[in-house]
Short mmCIF file of C-alpha atoms and ligand atoms in Angstrom, two decimals:
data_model
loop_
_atom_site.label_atom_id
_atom_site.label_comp_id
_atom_site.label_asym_id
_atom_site.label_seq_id
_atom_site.Cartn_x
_atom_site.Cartn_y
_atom_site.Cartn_z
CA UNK P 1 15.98 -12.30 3.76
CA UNK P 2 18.78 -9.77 5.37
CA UNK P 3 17.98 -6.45 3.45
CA UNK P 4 14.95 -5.06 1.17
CA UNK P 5 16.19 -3.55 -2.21
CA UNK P 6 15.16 0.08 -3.06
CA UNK P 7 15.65 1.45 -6.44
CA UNK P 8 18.28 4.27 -5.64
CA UNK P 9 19.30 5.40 -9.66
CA UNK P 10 17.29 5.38 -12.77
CA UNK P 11 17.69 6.34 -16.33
CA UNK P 12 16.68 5.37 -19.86
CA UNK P 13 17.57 5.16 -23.61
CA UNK P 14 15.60 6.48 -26.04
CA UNK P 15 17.06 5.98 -29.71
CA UNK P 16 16.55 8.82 -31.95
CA UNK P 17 14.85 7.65 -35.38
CA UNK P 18 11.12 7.26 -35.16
CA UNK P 19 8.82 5.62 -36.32
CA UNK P 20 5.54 6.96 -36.64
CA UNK P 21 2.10 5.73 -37.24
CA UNK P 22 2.23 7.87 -40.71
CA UNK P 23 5.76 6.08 -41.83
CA UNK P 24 3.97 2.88 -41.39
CA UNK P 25 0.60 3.70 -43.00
CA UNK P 26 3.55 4.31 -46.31
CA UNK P 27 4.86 0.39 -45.81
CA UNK P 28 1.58 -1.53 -44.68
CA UNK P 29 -2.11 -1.63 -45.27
CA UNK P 30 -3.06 0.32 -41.95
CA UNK P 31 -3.83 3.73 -40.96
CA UNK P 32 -3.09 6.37 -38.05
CA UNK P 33 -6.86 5.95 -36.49
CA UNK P 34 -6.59 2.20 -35.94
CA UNK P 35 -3.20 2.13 -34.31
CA UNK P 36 -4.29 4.56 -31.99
CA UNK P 37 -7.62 2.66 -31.12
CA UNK P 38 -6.85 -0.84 -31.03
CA UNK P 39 -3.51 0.08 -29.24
CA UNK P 40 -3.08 3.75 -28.00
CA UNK P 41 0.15 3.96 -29.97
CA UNK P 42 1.17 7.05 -32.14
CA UNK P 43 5.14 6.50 -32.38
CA UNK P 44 7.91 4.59 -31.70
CA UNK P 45 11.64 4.31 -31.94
CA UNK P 46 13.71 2.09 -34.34
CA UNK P 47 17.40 1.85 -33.18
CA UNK P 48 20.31 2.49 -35.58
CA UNK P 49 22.73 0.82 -33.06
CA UNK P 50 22.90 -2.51 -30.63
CA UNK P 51 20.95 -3.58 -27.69
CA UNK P 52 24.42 -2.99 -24.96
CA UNK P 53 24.91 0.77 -27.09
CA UNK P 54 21.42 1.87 -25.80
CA UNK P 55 21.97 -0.11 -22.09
CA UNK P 56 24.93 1.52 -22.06
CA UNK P 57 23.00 5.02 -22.06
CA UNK P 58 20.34 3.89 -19.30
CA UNK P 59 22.95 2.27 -17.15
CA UNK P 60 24.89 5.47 -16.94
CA UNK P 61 21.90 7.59 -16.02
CA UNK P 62 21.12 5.29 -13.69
CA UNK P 63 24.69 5.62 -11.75
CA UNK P 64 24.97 9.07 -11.72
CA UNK P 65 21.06 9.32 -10.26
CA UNK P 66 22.60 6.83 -7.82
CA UNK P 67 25.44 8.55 -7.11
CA UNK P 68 27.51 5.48 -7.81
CA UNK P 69 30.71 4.66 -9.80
CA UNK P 70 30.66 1.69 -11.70
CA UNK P 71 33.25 -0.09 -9.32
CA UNK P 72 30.74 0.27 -6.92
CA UNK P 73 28.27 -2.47 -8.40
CA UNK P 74 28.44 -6.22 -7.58
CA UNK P 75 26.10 -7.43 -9.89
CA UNK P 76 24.73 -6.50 -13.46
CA UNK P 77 21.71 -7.53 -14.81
CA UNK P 78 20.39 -7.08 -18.52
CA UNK P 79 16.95 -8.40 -19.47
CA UNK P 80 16.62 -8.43 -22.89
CA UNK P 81 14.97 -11.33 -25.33
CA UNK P 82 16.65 -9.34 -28.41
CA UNK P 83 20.98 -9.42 -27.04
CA UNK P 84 22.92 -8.93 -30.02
CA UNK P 85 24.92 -12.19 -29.38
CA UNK P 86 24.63 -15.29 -27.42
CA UNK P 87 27.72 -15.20 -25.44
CA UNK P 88 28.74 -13.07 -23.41
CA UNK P 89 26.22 -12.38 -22.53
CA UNK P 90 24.78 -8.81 -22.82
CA UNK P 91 25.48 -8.00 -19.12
CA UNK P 92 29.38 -9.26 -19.37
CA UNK P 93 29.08 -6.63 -22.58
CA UNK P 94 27.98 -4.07 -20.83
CA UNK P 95 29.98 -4.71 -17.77
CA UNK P 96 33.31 -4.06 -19.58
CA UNK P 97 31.93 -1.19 -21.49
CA UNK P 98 31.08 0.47 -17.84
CA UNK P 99 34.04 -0.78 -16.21
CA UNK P 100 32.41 -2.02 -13.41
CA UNK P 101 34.91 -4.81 -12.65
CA UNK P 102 33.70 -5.79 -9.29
CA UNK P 103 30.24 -7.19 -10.79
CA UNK P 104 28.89 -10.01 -11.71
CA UNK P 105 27.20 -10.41 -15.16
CA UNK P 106 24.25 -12.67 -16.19
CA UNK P 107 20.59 -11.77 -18.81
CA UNK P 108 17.25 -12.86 -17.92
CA UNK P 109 15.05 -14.07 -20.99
CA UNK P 110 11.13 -13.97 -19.91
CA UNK P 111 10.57 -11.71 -23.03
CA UNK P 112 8.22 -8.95 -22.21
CA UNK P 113 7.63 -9.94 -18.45
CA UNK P 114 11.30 -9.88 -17.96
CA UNK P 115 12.06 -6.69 -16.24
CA UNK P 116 10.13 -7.86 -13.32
CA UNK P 117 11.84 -11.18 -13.42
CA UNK P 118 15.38 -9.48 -13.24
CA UNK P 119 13.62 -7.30 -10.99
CA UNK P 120 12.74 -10.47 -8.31
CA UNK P 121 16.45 -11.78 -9.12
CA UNK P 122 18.39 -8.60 -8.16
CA UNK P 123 16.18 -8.10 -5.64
CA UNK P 124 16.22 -11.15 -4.24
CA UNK P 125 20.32 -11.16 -4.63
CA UNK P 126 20.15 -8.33 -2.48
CA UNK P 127 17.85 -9.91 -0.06
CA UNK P 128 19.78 -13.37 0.61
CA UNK P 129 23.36 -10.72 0.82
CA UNK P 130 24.22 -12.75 -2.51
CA UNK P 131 24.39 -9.11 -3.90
CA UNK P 132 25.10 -5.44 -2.71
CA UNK P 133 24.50 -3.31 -5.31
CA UNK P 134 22.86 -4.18 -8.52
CA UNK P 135 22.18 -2.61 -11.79
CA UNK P 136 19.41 -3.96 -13.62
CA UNK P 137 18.55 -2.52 -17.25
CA UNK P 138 16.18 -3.88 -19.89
CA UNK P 139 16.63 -2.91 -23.60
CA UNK P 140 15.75 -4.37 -26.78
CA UNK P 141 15.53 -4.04 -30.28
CA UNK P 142 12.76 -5.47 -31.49
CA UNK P 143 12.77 -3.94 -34.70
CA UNK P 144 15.33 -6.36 -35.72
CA UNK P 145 12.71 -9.48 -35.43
CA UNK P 146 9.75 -8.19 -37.05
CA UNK P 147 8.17 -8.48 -40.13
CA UNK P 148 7.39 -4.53 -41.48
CA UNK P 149 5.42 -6.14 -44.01
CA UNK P 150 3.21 -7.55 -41.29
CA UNK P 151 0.44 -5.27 -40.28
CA UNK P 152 -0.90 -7.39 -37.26
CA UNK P 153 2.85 -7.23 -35.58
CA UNK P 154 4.75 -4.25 -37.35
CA UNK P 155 2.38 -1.80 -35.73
CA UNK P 156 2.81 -3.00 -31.71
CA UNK P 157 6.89 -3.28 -31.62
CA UNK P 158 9.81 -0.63 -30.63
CA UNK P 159 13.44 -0.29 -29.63
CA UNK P 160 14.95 1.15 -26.26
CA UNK P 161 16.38 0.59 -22.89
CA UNK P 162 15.67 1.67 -19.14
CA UNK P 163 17.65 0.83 -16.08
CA UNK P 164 17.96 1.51 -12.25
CA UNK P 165 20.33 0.84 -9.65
CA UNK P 166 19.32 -1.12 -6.71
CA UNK P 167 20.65 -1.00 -3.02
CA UNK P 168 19.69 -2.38 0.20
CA UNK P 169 17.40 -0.09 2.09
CA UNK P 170 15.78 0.23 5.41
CA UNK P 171 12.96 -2.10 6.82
CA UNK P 172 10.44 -0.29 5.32
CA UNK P 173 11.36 0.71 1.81
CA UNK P 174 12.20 -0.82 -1.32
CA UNK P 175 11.06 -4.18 -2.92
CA UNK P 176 7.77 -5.16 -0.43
CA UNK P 177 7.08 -8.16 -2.51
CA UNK P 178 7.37 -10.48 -5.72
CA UNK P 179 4.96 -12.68 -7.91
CA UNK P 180 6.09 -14.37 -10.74
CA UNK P 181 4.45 -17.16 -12.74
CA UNK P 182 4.62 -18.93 -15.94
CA UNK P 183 2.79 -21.67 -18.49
CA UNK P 184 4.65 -22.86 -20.83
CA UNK P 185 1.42 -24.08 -22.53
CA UNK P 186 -0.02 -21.11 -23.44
CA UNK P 187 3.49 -20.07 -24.64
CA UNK P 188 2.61 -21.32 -28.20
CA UNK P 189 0.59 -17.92 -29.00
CA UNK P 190 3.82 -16.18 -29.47
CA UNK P 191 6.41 -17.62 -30.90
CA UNK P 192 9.80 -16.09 -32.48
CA UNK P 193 12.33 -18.71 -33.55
CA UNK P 194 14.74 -16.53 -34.64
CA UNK P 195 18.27 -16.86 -32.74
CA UNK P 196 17.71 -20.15 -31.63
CA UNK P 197 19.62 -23.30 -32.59
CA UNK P 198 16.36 -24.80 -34.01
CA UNK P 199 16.74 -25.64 -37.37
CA UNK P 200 19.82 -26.16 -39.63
CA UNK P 201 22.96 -24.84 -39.43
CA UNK P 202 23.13 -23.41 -42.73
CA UNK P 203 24.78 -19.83 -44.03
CA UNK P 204 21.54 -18.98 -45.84
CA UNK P 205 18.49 -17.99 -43.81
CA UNK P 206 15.32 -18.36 -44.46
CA UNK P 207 12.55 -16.05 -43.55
CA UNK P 208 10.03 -18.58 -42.93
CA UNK P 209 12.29 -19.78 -40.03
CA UNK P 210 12.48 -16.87 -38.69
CA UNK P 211 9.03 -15.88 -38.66
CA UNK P 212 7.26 -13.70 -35.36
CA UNK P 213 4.15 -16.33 -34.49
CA UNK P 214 1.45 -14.26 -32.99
CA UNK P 215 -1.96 -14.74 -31.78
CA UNK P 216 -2.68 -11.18 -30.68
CA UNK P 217 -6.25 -11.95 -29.55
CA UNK P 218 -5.59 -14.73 -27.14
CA UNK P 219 -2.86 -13.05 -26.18
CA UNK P 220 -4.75 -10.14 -25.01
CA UNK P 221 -7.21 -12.12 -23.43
CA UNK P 222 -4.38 -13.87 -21.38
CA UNK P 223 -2.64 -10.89 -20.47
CA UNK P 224 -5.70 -8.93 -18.83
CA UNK P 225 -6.61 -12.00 -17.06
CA UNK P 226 -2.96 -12.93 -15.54
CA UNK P 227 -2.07 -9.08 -14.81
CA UNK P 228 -4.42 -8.81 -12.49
CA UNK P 229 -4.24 -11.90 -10.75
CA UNK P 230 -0.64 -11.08 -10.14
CA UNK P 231 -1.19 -7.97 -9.12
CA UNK P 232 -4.09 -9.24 -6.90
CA UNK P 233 -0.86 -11.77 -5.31
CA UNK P 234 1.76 -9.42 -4.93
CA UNK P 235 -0.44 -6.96 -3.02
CA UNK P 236 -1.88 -9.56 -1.05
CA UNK P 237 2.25 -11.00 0.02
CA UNK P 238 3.00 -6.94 0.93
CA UNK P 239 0.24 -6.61 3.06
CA UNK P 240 -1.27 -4.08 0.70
CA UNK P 241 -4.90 -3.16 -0.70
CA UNK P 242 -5.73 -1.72 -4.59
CA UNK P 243 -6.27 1.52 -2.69
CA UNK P 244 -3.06 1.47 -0.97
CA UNK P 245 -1.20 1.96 -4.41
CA UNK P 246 -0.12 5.25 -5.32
CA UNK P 247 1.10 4.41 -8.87
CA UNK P 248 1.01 1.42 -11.46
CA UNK P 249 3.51 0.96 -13.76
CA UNK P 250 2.28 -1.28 -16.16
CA UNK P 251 4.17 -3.17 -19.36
CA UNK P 252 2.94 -1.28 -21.75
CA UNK P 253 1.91 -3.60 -24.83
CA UNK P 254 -1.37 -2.09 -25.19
CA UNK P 255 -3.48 0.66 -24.20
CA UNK P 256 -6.58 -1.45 -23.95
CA UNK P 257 -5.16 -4.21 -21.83
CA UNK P 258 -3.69 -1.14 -18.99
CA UNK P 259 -7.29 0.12 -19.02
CA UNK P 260 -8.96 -3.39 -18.65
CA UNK P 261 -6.36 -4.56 -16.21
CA UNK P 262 -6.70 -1.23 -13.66
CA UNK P 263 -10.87 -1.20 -14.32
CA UNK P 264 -10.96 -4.91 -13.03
CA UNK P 265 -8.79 -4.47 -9.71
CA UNK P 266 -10.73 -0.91 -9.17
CA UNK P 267 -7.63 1.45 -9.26
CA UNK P 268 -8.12 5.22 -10.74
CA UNK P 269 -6.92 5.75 -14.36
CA UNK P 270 -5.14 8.59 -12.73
CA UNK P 271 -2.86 5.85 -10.54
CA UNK P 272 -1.14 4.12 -13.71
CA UNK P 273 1.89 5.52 -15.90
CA UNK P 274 1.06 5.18 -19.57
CA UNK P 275 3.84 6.25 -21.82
CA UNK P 276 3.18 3.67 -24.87
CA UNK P 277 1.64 6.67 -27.23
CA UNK P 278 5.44 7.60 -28.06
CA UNK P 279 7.13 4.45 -26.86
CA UNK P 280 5.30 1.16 -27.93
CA UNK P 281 5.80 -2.21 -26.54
CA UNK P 282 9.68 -2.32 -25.84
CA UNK P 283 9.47 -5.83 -24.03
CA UNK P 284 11.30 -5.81 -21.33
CA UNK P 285 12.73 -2.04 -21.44
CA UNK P 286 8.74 -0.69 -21.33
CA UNK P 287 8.85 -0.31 -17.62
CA UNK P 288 12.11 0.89 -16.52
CA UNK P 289 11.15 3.47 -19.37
CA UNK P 290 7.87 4.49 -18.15
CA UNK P 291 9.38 4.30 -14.45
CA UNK P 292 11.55 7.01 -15.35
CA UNK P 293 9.41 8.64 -17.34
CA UNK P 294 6.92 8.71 -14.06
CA UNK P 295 10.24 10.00 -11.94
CA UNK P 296 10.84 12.92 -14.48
CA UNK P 297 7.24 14.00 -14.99
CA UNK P 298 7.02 14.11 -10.89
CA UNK P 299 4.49 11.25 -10.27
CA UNK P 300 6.25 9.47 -8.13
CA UNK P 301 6.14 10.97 -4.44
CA UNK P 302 8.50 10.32 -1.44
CA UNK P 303 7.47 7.43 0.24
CA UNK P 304 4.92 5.99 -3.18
CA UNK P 305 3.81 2.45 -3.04
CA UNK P 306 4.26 1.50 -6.96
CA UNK P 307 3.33 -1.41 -8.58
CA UNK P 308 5.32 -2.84 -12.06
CA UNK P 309 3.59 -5.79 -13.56
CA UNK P 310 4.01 -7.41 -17.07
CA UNK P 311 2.37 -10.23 -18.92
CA UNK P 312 4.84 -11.60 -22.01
CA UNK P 313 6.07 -14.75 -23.94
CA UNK P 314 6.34 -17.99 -22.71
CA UNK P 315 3.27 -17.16 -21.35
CA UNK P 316 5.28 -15.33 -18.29
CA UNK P 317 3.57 -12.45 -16.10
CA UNK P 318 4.97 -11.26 -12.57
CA UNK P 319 4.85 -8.00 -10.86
CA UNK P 320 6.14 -6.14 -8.02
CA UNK P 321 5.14 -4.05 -4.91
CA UNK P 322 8.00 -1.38 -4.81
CA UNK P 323 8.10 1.43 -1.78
CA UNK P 324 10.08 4.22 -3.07
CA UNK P 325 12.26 5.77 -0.89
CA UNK P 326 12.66 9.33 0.44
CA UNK P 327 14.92 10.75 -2.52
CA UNK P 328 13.33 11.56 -5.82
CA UNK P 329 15.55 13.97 -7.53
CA UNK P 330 18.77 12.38 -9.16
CA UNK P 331 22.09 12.93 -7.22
CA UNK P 332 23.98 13.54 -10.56
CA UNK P 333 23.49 13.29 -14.28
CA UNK P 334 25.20 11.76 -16.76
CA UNK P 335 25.50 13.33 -20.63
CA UNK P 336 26.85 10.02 -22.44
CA UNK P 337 24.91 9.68 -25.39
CA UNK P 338 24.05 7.64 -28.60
CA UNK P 339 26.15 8.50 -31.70
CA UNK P 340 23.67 10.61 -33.99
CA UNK P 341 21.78 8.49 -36.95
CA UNK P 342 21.93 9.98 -40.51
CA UNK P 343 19.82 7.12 -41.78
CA UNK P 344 15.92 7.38 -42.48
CA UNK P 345 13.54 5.42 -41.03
CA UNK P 346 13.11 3.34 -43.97
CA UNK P 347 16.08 2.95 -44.47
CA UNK P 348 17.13 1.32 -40.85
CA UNK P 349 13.82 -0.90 -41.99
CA UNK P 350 14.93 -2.05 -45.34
CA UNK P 351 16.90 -4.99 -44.23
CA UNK P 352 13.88 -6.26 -42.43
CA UNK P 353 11.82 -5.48 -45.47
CA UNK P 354 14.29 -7.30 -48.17
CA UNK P 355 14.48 -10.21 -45.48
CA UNK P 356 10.96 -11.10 -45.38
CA UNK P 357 9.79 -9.24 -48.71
CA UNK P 358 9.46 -12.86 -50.59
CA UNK P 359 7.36 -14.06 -48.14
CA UNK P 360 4.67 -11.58 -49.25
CA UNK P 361 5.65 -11.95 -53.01
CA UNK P 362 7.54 -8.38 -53.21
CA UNK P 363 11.40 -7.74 -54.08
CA UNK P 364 14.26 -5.63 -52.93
CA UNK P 365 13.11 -2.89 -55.23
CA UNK P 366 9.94 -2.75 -52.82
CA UNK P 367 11.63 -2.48 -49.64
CA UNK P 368 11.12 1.04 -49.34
CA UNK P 369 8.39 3.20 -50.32
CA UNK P 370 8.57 5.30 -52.58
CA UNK P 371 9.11 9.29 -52.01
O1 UT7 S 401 3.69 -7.69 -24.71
C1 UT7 S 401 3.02 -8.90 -24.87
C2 UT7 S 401 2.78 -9.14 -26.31
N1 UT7 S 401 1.75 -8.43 -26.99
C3 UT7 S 401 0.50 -8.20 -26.56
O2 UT7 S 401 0.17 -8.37 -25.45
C4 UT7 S 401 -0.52 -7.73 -27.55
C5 UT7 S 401 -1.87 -8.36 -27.28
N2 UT7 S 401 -2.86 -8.17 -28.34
C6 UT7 S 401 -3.24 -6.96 -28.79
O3 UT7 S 401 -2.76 -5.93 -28.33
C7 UT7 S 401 -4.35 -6.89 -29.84
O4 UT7 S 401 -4.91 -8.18 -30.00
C8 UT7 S 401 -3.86 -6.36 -31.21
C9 UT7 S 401 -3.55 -4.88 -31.09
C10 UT7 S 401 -2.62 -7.12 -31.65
C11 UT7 S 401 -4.96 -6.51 -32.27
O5 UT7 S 401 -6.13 -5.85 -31.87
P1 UT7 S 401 -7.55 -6.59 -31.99
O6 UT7 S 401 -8.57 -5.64 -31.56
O7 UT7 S 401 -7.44 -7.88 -31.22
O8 UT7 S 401 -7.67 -6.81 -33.55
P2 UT7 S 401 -7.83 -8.20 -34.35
O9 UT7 S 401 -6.58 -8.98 -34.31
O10 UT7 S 401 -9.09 -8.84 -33.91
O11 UT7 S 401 -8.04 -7.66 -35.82
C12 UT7 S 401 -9.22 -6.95 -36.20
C13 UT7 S 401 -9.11 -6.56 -37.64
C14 UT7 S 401 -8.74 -7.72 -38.58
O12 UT7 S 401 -9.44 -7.55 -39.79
P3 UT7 S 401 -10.76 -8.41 -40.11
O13 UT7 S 401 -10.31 -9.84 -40.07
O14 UT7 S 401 -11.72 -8.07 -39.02
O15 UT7 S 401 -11.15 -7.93 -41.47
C15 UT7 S 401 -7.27 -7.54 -38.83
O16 UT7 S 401 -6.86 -8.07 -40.04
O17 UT7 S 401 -8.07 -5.60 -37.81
C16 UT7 S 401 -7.18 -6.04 -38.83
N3 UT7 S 401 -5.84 -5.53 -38.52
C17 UT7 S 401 -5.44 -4.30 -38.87
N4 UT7 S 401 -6.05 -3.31 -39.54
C18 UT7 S 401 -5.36 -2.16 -39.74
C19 UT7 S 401 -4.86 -6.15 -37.84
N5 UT7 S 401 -3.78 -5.33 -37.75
C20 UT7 S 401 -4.13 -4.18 -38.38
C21 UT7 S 401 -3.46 -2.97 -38.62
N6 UT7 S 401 -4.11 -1.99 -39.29
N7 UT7 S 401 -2.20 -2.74 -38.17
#
C-alpha cells in the first residue's frame, strides 16, 4: 500500500417525481402508518430517465466539489445492480458522457452492499498506485424491477445516484480500513432474475421470469447480524473503538435494522446519518446519498472518523473506516441537471404495473388508479 484514498468531491442525484407513501396506499393494499413503522420511509423518488443520466448529475457535483476536470480522473467506477445495458458498461457510458478520456471504466455488482465494494476497489486502486484519481458513483433505478402490485417489495425500493471523487491523501486521512464479505448461500432470500441470460431467449417476456424473490424477514435478521460484525472488523483493522466514530453512514434499507445495528455495537443514535424517510433503499446509491446529505447538513467535521457499511444481495455486507480530511466545503459547484419530467407518478409506474398486472389477475385498464 503506497497512498491512503480520501474522498476529496461529492455530489448526488436526486430525480424529481416522487413517490409517496399516499401514491402507493392508491396502487396497493397498505397505508402511510405502516410504511413508516415497519420501515421509517415516507417518500421516495421514481426516475423518468436512465441509471448513467442521474450518475451523470452526481459525478459532476462530485468534480466540481473536487475541484477536478474530468481529464483529470484515471479511473471510473459505477456500482449499480440496475445499468441500463450490459455492455459497456455503465462506467464506459458515463466516461464518454464526462469526457474523462484518461480513465479507466469498469461496474461493480454486489447489489445493495456495492458502494462499499467499489469503495474497497477504488480505494484499493489508489493504494497499490494502480489508480490516481478515481470517481466512484452508485445509482440505480430500481423502480424498473419491481412489482407495484407487490406490497411486501413496492413499499422499500427507490431511484437515484451519489458519487465522490477519491485522491490519495496523507498518512493519516482517508480510507483507514476495509471489510468485505459474502455467502452465496444465504443469497437465495433475494433473488431478481431479471437481466440475466437465465432462461430463453425469446422476444416475449414473461413476468414470472422476471419476478423480485424476497424474504424480507430473514433478510432483516441477516442484515442486523452481519452489519455489525463488519463494522465490529473494520474498526478493529483501523485501530479504532465504537466510541472513536464520529458518524455512521449506514445503507439505508430500513429504519429498524440502522437502529438495531447502532444499539448492538453501543454507538449514540445521534452518531448515524439517516436520510431513508425521503430517500428509501436506493441499493447501492443510499450511501453516497446520505454521505452528501451528512456533508450539506454540516455533520461531518474536519478531521471525522465515519463509518459506511451495507448488508445486500448475494448475501454481501462490507463497510469502511473513512477519516475525512481537513476540507468540508465544496471547491466549486456544478448546475448540470436532469431534464424536467412532465409525467405523473403513475404514469412512470404503469409499465411496471401492465408488466406484472396478470400475475395478480388485473389488466392494462388497472394499471393506474383511478383519479
Ligand atoms: O437492502 C437490503 C434489502 N432489503 C432489506 O434489507 C429489507 C429487510 N427486511 C425488512 O426491512 C422488513 O422485513 C420488511 C420491511 C420488508 C417487512 O417488515 P416486517 O416487520 O418483517 O413485516 P412482515 O414481513 O413480517 O409482515 C408483517 C405483516 C404481514 O401480514 P400478516 O401475514 O401478519 O397478516 C404482511 O403481509 O405485514 C404485511 N405487510 C404489509 N402490510 C401493509 C407486508 N407488507 C405490507 C405493506 N403494507 N406494504
Amino acid at each position: 500500500m503506497t497512498a491512503r484514498a480520501a474522498i476529496t468531491g461529492w455530489g448526488k442525484c436526486t430525480p424529481p417525481v416522487k413517490l409517496t407513501n399516499a401514491d402507493l396506499e392508491r396502487l396497493v393494499d397498505t397505508s402511510d402508518e405502516w410504511i413508516i413503522d415497519r420501515t421509517g420511509i415516507r417518500e421516495r423518488r421514481v426516475s423518468h430517465v436512465e441509471v448513467v443520466d442521474m450518475a451523470e448529475v452526481a459525478a459532476r457535483q462530485a468534480l466540481a466539489a473536487a475541484g477536478l476536470a474530468p481529464t483529470d480522473l484515471d479511473l471510473v467506477v459505477v456500482s449499480t445492480m440496475s445499468p441500463e445495458i450490459v455492455c459497456p458498461s455503465s462506467a464506459c457510458l458515463l466516461q464518454e458522457r464526462l469526457g474523462a478520456v484518461n480513465a479507466a471504466g469498469f461496474d461493480v455488482n454486489a447489489a445493495c452492499s456495492g458502494w462499499v465494494y467499489g469503495t474497497a476497489a477504488a480505494a484499493s486502486m489508489i493504494a497499490a498506485g494502480a489508480a490516481g484519481r478515481a470517481l466512484l458513483v452508485g445509482a440505480e433505478k430500481l423502480h424498473w424491477m419491481i412489482d407495484y402490485w407487490d406490497r411486501s417489495t413496492c413499499v422499500l425500493f427507490g431511484d437515484g445516484a451519489g458519487a465522490v471523487v477519491l485522491e490519495p491523501a496523507a498518512d493519516d486521512e482517508g480510507v483507514l480500513g476495509i471489510d468485505l464479505g459474502a455467502d452465496g448461500k444465504a443469497g437465495r432470500t433475494m433473488v431478481i432474475p431479471t437481466m440475466g441470460t437465465r432462461g430463453s431467449l425469446t422476444a416475449e417476456r414473461n413476468p414470472y421470469d422476471h419476478y423480485f424473490h424476497f424474504e424480507g424477514q430473514a433478510v432483516f435478521k441477516i442484515a442486523v447480524k452481519g452489519m455489525e460484525a463488519s463494522v465490529l472488523r473494520v474498526l478493529d483493522r483501523a485501530g479504532l473503538a465504537p466510541e472513536d466514530v464520529d458518524l455512521v453512514v449506514p445503507h439505508q434499507a430500513n429504519k429498524r435494522i440502522v437502529d438495531a445495528v447502532v444499539k448492538r455495537l453501543g454507538i449514540d443514535p445521534g452518531r448515524v446519518m439517516i436520510n431513508i424517510d425521503t430517500h428509501a433503499n436506493t441499493a447501492a446509491a443510499s450511501i453516497p446519498m446520505a454521505l452528501n446529505d451528512a456533508v450539506d447538513q454540516g455533520r461531518v467535521a474536519p478531521g471525522a472518523v465515519i463509518v459506511q457499511t451495507a448488508f445486500g444481495g448475494g448475501v454481501t455486507w462490507g463497510s469502511t473506516a473513512i477519516r475525512w480530511g481537513e476540507r468540508t466545503e465544496p471547491l466549486g459547484h456544478s448546475d448540470f441537471e436532469l431534464p424536467p419530467c412532465d409525467k405523473s407518478v403513475f404514469e412512470l409506474l404503469r409499465a411496471s404495473r401492465e408488466f406484472f398486472g396478470p400475475m395478480h389477475g388485473k389488466t392494462n385498464a388497472d394499471a393506474v388508479p383511478p383519479e
